[in-house]
Short mmCIF file of C-alpha atoms in Angstrom, two decimals:
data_model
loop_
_atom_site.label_atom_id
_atom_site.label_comp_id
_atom_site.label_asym_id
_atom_site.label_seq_id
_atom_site.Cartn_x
_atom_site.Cartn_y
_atom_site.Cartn_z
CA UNK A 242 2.40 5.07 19.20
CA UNK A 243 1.80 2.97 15.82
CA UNK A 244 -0.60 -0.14 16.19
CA UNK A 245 -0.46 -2.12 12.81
CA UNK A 246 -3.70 -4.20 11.95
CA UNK A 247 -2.62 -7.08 9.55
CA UNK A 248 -5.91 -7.22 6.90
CA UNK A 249 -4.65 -10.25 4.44
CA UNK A 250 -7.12 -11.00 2.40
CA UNK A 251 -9.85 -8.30 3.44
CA UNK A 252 -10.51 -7.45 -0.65
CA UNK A 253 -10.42 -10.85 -1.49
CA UNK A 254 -12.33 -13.05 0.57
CA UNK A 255 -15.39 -10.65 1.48
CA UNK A 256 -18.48 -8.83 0.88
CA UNK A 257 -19.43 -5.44 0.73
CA UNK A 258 -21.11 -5.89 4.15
CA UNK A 259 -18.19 -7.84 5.96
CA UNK A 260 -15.75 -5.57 5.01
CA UNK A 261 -17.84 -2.34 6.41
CA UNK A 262 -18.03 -4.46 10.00
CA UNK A 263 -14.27 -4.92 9.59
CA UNK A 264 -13.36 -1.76 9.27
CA UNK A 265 -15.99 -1.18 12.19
CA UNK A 266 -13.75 -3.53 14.26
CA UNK A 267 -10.45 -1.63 12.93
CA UNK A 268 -12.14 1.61 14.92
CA UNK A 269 -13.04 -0.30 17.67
CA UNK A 270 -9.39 -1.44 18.19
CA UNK A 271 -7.91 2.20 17.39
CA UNK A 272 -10.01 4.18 19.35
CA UNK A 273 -7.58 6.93 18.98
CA UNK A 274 -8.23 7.04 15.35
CA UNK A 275 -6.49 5.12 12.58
CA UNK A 276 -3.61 7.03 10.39
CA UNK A 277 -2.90 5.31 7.98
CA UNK A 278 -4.26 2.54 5.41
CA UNK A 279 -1.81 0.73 3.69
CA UNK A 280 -2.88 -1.15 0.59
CA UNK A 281 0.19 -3.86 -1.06
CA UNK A 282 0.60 -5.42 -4.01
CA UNK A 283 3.34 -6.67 -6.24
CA UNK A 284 4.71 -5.05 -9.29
CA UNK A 285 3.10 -6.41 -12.41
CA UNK A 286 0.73 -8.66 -10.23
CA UNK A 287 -2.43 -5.86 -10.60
CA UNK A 288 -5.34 -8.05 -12.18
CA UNK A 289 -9.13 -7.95 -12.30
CA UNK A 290 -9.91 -9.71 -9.36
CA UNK A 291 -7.70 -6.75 -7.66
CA UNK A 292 -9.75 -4.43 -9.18
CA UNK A 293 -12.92 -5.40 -7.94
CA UNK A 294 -11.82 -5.72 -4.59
CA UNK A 295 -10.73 -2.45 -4.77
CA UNK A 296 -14.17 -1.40 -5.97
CA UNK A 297 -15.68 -2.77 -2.81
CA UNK A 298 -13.54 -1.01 -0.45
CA UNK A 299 -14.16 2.33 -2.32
CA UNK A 300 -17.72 1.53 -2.10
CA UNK A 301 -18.20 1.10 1.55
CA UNK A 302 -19.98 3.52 3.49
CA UNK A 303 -16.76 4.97 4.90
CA UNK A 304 -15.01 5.49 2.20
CA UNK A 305 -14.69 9.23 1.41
CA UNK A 306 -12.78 9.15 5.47
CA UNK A 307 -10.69 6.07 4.66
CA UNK A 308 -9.36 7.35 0.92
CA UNK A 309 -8.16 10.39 3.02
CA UNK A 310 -5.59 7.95 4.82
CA UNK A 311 -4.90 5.53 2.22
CA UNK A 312 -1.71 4.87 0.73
CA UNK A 313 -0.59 2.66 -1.74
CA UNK A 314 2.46 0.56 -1.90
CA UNK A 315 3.84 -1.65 -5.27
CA UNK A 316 6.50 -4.07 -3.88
CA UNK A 317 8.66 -6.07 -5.57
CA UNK A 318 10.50 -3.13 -6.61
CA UNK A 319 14.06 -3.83 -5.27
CA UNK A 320 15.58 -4.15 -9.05
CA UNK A 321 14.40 -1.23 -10.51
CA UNK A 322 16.23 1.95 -11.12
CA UNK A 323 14.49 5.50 -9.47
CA UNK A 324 13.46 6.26 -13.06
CA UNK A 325 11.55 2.87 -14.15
CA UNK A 326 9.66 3.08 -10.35
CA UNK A 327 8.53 6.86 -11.28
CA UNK A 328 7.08 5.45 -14.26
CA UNK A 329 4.97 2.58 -12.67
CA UNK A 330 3.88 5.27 -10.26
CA UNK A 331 2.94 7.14 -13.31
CA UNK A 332 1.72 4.55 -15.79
CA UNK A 333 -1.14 3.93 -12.45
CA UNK A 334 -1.54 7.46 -11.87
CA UNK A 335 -2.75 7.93 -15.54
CA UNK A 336 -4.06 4.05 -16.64
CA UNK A 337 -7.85 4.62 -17.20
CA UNK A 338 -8.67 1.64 -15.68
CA UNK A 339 -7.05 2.66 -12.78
CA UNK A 340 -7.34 6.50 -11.95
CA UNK A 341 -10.41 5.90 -9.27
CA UNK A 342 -7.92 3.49 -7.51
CA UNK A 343 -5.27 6.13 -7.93
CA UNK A 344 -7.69 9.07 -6.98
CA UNK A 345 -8.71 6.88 -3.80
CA UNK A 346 -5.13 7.10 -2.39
CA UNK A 347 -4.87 10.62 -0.90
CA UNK A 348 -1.13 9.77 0.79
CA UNK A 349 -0.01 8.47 -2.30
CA UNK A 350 1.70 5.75 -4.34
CA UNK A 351 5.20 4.30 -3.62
CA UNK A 352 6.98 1.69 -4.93
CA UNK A 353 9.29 0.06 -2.66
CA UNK A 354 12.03 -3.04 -2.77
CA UNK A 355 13.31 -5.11 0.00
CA UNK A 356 15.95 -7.90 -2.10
CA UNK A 357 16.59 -11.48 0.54
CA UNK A 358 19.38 -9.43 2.28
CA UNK A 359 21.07 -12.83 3.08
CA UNK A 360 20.87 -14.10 -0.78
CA UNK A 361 23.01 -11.04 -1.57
CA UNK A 362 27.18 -11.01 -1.95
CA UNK A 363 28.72 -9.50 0.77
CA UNK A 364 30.36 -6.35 -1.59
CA UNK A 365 26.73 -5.42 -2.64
CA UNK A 366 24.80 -5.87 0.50
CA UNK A 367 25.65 -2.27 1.94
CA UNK A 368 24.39 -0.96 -1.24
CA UNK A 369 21.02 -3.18 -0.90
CA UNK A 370 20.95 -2.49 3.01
CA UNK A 371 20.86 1.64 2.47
CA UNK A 372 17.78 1.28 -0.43
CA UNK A 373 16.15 -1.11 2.34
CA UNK A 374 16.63 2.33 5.12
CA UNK A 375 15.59 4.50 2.32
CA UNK A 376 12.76 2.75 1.37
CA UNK A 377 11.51 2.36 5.66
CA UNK A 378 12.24 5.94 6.06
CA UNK A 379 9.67 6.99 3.45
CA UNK A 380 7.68 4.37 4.95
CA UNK A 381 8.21 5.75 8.74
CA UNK A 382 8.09 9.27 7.48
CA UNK A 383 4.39 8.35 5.91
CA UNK A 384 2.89 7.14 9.78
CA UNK A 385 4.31 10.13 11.36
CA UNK A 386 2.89 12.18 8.89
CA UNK A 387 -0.22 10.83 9.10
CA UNK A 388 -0.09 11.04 12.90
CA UNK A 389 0.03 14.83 13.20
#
């Protein structure tokens, strides 16, 4: 059973304090446990203000529990070839400015793509359509994973 809590805007828009009591509510809401903590942003959209939000969430009481389950995930993705998406996994893995993010993610770092199906020719939407079930089985295969 996967329950998915939508947190727009938790980094962004809060303190220290309110994001400790919304992660308090999270628990209260999964009281099976949660799996997995998803954290999304777009390719080449990683700024200072993301940064410090970051910093924050690291910073709250339960973070050593929650970096054990997080998992990051660069979108925007779709257009790049295996090789160029190993590197921007890579480049973050080993940026100094971002290796404590990095470290923080225990399930990992994935970049992922998911081009406006319906935008897309007809002769190259099967190719687009089997990255899109590649990309939710890695996805999928995460939550189970982190459900065991």
């Amino acid at each position: 059973n996967i329950q998915v809590i939508d947190t727009v805007g938790v980094l962004y828009t809060m303190t220290r304090e309110k994001i400790t009591e919304h992660i308090e509510t999270f628990l209260s809401r999964c009281p099976e446990g949660i799996h997995l903590v998803i954290f999304v942003f777009k390719n080449d959209r990683f700024g200072k203000q993301d940064e410090e939000a970051f910093s924050v969430f690291m910073n709250c009481k339960f973070a050593d529990c929650l970096s054990e389950i997080s998992a990051l995930f660069i979108t925007c993705c779709e257009a790049l070839d295996p090789t160029t998406q190993q590197e921007i996994r890579d480049d973050f893995r080993s940026n100094d400015r971002l290796k404590q993010i990095s470290g923080f993610m225990k399930k990992g770092i994935y970049t992922v793509g998911f081009p406006n199906i319906e935008a897309i020719k007809e002769e190259l939407r099967c190719f687009c359509e089997e990255g899109m079930k590649a990309d939710r089985k890695k996805l999928m295969d995460l939550v189970a994973e982190c459900g065991q």
